[in-house]
CSV table of C-alpha atoms in Angstrom, one decimal:
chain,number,residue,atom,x,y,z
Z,915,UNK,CA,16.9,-15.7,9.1
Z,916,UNK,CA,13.9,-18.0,10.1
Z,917,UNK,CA,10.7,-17.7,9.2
Z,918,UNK,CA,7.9,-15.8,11.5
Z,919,UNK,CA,4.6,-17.6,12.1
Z,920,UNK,CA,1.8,-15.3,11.0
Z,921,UNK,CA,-1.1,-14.7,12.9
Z,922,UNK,CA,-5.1,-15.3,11.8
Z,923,UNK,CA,-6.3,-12.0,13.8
Z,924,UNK,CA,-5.7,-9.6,10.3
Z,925,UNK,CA,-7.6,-10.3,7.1
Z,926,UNK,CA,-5.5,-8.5,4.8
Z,927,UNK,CA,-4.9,-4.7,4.4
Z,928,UNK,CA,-8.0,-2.8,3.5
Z,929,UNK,CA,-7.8,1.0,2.4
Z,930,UNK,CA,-5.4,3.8,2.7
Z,931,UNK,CA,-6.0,7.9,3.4
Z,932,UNK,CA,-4.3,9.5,1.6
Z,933,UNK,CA,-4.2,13.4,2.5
Z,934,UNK,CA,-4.0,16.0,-0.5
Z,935,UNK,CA,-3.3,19.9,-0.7
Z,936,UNK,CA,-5.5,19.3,-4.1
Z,937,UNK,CA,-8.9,17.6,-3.5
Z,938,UNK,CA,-10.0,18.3,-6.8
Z,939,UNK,CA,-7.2,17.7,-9.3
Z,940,UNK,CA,-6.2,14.6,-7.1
Z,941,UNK,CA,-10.1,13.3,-7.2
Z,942,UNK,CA,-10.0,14.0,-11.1
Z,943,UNK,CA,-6.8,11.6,-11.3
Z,944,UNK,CA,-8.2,9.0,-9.4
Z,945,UNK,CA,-11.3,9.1,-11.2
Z,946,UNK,CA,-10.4,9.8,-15.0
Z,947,UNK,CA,-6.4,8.8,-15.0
Z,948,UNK,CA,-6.8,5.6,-12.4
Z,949,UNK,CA,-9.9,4.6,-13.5
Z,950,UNK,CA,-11.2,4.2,-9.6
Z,951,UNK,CA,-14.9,5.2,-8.7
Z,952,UNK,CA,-16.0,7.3,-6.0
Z,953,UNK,CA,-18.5,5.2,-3.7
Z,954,UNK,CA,-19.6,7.8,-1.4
Z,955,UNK,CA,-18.3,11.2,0.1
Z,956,UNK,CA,-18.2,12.8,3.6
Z,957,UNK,CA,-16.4,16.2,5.0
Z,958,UNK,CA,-13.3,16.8,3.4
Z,959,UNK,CA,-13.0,13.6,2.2
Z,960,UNK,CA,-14.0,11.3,-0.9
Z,961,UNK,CA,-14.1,7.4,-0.8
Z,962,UNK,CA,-13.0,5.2,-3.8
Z,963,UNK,CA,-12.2,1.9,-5.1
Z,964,UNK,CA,-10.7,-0.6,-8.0
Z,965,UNK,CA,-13.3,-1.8,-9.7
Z,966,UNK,CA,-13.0,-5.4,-7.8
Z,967,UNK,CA,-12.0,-4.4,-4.5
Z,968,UNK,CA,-15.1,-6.1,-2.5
Z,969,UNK,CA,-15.6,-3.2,0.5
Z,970,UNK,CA,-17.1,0.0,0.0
Z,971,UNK,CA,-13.9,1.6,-0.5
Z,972,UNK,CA,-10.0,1.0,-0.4
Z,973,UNK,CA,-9.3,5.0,-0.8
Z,974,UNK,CA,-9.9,7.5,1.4
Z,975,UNK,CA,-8.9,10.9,-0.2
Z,976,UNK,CA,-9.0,13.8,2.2
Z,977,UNK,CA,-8.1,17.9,1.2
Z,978,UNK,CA,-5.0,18.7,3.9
Z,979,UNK,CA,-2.6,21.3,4.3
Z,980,UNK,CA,-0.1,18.8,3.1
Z,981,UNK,CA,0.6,15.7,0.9
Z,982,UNK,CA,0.9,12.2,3.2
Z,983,UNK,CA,-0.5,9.2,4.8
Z,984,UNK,CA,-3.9,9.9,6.9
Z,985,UNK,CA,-3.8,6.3,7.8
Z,986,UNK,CA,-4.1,2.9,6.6
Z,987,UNK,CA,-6.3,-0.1,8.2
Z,988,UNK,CA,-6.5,-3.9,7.9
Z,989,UNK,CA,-9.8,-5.5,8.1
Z,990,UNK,CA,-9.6,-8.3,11.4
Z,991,UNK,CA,-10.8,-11.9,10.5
Z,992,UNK,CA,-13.5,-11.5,13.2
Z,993,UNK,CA,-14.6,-9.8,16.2
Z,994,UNK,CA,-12.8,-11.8,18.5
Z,995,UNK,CA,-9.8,-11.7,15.9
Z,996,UNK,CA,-10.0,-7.8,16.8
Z,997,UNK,CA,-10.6,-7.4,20.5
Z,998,UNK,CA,-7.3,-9.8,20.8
Z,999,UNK,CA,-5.2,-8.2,18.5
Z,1000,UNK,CA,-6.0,-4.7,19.8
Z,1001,UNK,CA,-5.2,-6.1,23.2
Z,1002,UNK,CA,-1.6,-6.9,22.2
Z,1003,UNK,CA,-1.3,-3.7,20.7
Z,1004,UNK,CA,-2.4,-1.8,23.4
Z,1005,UNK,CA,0.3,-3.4,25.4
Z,1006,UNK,CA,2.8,-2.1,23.3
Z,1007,UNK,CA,2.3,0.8,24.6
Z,1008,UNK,CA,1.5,2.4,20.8
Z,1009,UNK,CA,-2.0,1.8,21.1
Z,1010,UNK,CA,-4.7,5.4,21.0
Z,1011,UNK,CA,-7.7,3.5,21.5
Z,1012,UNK,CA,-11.3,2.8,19.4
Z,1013,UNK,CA,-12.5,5.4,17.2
Z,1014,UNK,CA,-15.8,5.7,15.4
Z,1015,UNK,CA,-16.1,3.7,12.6
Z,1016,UNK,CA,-15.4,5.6,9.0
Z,1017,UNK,CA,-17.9,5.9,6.0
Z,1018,UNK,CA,-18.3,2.3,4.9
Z,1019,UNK,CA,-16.7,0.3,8.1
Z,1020,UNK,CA,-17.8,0.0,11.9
Z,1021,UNK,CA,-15.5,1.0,14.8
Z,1022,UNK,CA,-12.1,0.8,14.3
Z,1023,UNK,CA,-8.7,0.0,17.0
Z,1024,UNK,CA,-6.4,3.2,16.4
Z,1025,UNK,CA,-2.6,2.7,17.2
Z,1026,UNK,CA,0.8,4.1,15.3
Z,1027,UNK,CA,3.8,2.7,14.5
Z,1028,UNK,CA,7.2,3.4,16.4
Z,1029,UNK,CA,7.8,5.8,13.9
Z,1030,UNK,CA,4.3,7.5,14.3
Z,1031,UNK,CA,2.3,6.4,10.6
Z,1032,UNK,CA,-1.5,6.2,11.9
Z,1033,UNK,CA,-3.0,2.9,11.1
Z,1034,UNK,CA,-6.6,1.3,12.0
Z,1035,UNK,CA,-7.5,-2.4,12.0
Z,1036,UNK,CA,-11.8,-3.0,12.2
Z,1037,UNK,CA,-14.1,-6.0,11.7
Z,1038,UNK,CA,-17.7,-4.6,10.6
Z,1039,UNK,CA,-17.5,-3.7,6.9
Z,1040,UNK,CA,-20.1,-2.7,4.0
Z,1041,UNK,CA,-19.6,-4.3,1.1
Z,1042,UNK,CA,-20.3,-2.5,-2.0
Z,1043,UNK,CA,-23.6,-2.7,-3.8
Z,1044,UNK,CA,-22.9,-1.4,-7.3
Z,1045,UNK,CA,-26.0,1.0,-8.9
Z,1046,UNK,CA,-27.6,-0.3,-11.7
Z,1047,UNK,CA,-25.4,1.9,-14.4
Z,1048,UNK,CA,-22.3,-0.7,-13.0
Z,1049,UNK,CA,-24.0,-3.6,-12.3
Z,1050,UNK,CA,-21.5,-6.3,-13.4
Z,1051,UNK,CA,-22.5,-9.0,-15.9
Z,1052,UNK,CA,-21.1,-11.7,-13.3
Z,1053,UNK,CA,-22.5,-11.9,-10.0
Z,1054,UNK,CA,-18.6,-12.9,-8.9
Z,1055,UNK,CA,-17.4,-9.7,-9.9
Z,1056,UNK,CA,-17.7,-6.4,-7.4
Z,1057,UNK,CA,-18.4,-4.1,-10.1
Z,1058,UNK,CA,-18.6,-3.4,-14.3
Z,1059,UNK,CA,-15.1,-2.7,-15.8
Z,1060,UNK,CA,-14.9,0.8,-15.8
Z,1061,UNK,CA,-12.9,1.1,-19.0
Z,1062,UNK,CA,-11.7,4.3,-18.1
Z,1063,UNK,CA,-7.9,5.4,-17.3
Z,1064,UNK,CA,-5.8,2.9,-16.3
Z,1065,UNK,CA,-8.9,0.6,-15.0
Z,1066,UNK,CA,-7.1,-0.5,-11.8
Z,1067,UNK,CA,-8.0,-3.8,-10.2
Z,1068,UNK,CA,-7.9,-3.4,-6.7
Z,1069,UNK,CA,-5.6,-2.5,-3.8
Z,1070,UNK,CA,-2.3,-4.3,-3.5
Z,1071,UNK,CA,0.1,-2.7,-1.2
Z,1072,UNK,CA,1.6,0.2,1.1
Z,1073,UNK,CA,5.0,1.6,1.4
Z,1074,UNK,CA,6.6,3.4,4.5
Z,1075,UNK,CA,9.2,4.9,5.0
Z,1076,UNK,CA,11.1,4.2,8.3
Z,1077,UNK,CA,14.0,5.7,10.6
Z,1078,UNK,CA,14.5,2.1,11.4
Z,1079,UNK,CA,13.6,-0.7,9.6
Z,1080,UNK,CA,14.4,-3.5,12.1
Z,1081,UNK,CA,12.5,-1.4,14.6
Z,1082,UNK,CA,9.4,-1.2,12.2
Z,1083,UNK,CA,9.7,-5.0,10.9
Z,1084,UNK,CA,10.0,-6.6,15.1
Z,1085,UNK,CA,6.7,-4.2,15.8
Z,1086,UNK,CA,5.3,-5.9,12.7
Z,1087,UNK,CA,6.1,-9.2,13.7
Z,1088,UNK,CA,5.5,-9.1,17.0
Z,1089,UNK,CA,2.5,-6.6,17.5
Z,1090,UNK,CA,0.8,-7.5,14.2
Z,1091,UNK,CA,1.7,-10.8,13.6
Z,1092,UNK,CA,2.6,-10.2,10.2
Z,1093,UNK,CA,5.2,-12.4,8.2
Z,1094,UNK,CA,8.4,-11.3,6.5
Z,1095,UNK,CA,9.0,-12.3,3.2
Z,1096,UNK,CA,12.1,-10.5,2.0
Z,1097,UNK,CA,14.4,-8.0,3.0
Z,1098,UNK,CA,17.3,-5.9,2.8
Z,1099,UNK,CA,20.8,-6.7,4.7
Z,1100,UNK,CA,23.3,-4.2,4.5
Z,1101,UNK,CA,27.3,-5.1,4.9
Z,1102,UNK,CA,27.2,-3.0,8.3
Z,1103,UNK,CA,24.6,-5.5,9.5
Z,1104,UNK,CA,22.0,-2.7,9.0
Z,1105,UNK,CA,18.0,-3.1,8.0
Z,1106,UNK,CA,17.1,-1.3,5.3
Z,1107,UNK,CA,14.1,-2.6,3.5
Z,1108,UNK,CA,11.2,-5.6,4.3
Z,1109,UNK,CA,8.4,-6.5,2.8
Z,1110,UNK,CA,5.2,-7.9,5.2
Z,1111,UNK,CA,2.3,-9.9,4.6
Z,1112,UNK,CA,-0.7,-11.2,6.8
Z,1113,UNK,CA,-2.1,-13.2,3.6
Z,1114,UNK,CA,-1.1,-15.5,1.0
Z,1115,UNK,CA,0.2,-12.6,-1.3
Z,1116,UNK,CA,3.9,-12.2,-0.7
Z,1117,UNK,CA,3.4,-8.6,1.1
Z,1118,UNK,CA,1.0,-6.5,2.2
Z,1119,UNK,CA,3.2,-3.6,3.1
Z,1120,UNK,CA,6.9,-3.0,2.4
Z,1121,UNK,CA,9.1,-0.1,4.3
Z,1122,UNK,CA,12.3,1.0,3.2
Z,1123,UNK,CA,15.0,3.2,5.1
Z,1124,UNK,CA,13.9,7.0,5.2
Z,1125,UNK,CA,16.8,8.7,3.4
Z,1126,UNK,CA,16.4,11.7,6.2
Z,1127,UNK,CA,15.9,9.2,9.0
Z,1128,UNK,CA,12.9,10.7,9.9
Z,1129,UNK,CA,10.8,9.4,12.1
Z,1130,UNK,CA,7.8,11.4,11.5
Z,1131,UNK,CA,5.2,9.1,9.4
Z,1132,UNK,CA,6.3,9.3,5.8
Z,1133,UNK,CA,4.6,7.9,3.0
Z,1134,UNK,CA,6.5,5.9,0.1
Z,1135,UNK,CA,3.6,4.9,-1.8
Z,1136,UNK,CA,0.5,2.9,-2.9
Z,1137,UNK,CA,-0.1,0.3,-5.4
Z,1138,UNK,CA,-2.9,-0.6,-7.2
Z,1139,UNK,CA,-2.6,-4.0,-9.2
Z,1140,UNK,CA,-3.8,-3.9,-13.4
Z,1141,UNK,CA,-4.4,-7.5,-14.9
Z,1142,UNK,CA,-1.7,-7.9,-16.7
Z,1143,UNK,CA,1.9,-6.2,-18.3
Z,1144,UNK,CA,0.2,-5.1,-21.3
Z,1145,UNK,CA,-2.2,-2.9,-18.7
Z,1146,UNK,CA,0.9,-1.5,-17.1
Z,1147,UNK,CA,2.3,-0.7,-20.7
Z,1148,UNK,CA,-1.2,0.6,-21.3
Z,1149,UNK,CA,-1.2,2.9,-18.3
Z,1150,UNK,CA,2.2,4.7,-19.5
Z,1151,UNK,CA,0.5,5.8,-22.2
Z,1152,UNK,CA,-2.8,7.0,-20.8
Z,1153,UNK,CA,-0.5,9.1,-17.9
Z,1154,UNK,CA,1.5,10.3,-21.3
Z,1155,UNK,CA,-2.1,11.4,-22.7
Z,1156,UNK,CA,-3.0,13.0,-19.5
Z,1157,UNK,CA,0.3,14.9,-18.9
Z,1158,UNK,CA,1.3,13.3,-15.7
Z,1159,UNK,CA,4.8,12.9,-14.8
Z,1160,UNK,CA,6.2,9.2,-14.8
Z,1161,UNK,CA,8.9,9.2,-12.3
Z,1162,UNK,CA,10.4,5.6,-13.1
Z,1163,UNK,CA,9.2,2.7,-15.0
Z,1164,UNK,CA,7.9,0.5,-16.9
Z,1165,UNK,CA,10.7,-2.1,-15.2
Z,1166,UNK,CA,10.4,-5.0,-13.6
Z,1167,UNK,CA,11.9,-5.4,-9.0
Z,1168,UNK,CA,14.0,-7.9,-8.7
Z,1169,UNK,CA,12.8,-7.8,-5.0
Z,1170,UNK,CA,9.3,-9.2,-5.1
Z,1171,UNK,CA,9.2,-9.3,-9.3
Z,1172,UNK,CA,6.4,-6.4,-9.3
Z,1173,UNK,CA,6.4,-5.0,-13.1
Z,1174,UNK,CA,5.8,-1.5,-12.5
Z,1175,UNK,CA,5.3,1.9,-13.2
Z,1176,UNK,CA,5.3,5.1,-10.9
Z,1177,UNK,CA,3.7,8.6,-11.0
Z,1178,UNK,CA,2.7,11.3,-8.6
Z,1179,UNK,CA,-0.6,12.0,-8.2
Z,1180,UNK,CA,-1.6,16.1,-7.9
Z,1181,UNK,CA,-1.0,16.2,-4.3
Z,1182,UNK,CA,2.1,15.0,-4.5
Z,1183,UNK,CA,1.9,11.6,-3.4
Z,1184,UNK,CA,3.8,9.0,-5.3
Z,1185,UNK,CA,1.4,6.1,-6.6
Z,1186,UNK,CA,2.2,2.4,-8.1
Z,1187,UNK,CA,0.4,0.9,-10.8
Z,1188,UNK,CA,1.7,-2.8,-11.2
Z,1189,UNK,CA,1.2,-6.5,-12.3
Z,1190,UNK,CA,0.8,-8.8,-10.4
Z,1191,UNK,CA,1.3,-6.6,-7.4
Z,1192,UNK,CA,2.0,-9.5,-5.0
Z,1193,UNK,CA,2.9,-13.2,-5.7
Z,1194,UNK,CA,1.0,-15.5,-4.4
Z,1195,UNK,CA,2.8,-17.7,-1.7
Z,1196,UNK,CA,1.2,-20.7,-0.1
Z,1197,UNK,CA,4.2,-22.3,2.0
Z,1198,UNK,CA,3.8,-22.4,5.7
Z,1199,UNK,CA,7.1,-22.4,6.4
Z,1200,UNK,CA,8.2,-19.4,4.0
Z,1201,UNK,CA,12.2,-18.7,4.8
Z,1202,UNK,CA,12.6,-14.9,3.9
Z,1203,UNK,CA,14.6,-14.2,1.3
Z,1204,UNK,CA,17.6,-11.9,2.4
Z,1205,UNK,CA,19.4,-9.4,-0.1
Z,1206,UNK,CA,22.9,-8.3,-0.1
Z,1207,UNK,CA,24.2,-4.7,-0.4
Z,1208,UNK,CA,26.1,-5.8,-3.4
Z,1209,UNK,CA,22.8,-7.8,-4.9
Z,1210,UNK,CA,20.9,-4.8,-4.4
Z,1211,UNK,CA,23.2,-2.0,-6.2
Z,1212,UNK,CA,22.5,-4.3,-9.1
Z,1213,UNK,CA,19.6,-2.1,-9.0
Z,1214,UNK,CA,16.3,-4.1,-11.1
Z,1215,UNK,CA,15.6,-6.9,-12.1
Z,1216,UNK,CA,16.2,-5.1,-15.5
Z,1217,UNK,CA,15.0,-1.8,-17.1
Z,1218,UNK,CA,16.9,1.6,-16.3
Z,1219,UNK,CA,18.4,3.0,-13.3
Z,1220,UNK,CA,16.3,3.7,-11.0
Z,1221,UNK,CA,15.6,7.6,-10.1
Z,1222,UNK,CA,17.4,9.3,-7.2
Z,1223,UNK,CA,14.2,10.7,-6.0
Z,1224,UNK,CA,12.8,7.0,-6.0
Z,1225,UNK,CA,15.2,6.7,-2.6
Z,1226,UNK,CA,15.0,10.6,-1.4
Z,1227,UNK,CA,11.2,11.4,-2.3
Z,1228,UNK,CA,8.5,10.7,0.9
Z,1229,UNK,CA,5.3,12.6,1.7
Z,1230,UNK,CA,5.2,15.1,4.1
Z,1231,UNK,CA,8.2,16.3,2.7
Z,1232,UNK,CA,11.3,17.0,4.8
Z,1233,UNK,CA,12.9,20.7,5.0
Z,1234,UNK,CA,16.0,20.0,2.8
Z,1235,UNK,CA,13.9,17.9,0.6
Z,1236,UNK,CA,13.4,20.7,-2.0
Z,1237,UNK,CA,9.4,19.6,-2.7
């Protein structure tokens, strides 16, 4: 497969909403069991961040009806990087048009994917001033270490789930001018994984085939990136402390390396906590790595199994899904 060209008009990717049938027990998790802290609040709604994640927030957290993905938005390089890329994406046809600009960020481009996740991209951003009480002791830093809960870093990376992944990865390409780093070949010639990036990190976003091959939105999950293995160790026990569930982990991918560690917030959705999160790749001419079927039922890099409901599990959930 050859390598795609990526395109200067997106920054990186800059906060996710996620929505929650339990504001308060998921705010509490974020807050005591991440480590994040809430910047500001508005509605239904409560904005948060990694302790050096630079913007005012990189979590949107909403009270819904239902677990899932409100949307998720990459910041543009510029203004003129924005008008341009919400040109081409309005020519996709998938385009819904400018929306007001959310707490901490100025107007925003609105569009969807082909299989109908809501995502954002904007240019005007507020970075975070921290108050006195987390004022850092270097000016380089966005914020004090927390040294609460797991003390995540910063945002490091969505996962969709798709009904086609070479659908997904060509609008990727093509409308957002993202890059493809790996993926997923099966022996039928079918997609049915790719990771994304429209940075230096190896991905930005991954998306994997939707078990139910539903094309309705669904949300994998989010990753937050610690310093270090010892932090993801670390973070096992504090969600063993705290009660919550670990579905799979500590283990290390073999696709992308990630050492990680998986939970489910209150609400249901499923959240990462890993080291490094994404590699760092500098190469301009970056050939995607492709895995085989039979490479891939190898199943990690190494650690256990991994879980059924790691391939089955999405937010909203499906009818037959049991959630």
């Amino acid at each position: 497969m050859k390598s795609t060209i990526r395109s200067f008009d997106l920054a990186h990717l800059a906060h996710v909403e996620l929505l929650t049938p339990k504001p308060d027990e998921s705010l509490r998790f974020f807050v005591d069991v991440m480590g994040m802290t809430a910047s500001g609040k508005e509605g239904n709604s409560v904005y948060l961040r990694g302790w050096d994640d630079y913007e005012y927030h990189t979590l949107k957290l909403t009270a819904s009806n239902a677990a899932g993905m409100g949307h998720m938005a990459f910041r543009a390089t510029s203004p003129e990087a924005l008008q341009h890329r919400a040109a081409v994406i309005e020519e996709s046809g998938l385009g819904r048009g400018w929306v007001d600009g959310d707490l901490g960020h100025g107007s925003a481009y609105a569009f969807t994917t082909p299989d109908g996740h809501n995502l954002e991209i904007y240019y005007e951003t507020q970075w975070y001033a921290p108050p006195p009480g987390l004022k850092p002791a270097l000016k380089n830093q966005a914020q004090r270490f927390p040294a609460r809960g797991a003390n995540v870093r910063r945002l490091d990376h969505m996962n969709l789930l798709t009904a086609d992944v070479s659908i997904l990865r060509h609008f990727m390409e093509d409308v957002l001018g993202l890059r493809t780093t790996e993926m997923i070949l099966l022996d039928n010639g079918r997609e049915a994984g790719a990771w994304v990036t429209t940075t230096n990190k190896t991905y930005d976003v991954a998306f994997t085939e939707d078990h139910y091959r539903a094309a309705i939105g669904r949300f994998h999950h989010v990753t937050y990136a610690v310093d270090s293995r010892e932090d993801v160790l670390r973070a096992a026990d504090i969600f063993l402390e705290h009660g919550v569930h670990i579905e799979t982990g500590p283990h290390k991918h073999a696709v992308q390396q990630t050492f990680f560690l998986y939970v489910y917030e209150p609400g249901g959705n499923r959240v990462e906590v890993a080291s490094p999160g994404a590699r760092l790749m500098l190469a301009p001419d970056w050939q995607p790595v492709v895995w085989t079927e039979t490479e891939r039922k190898l199943g990690q890099a190494w650690g256990l199994k991994t879980v059924e409901s790691f391939h089955t599990y999405g937010t909203p959930p499906v009818t037959d899904e049991g959630e």
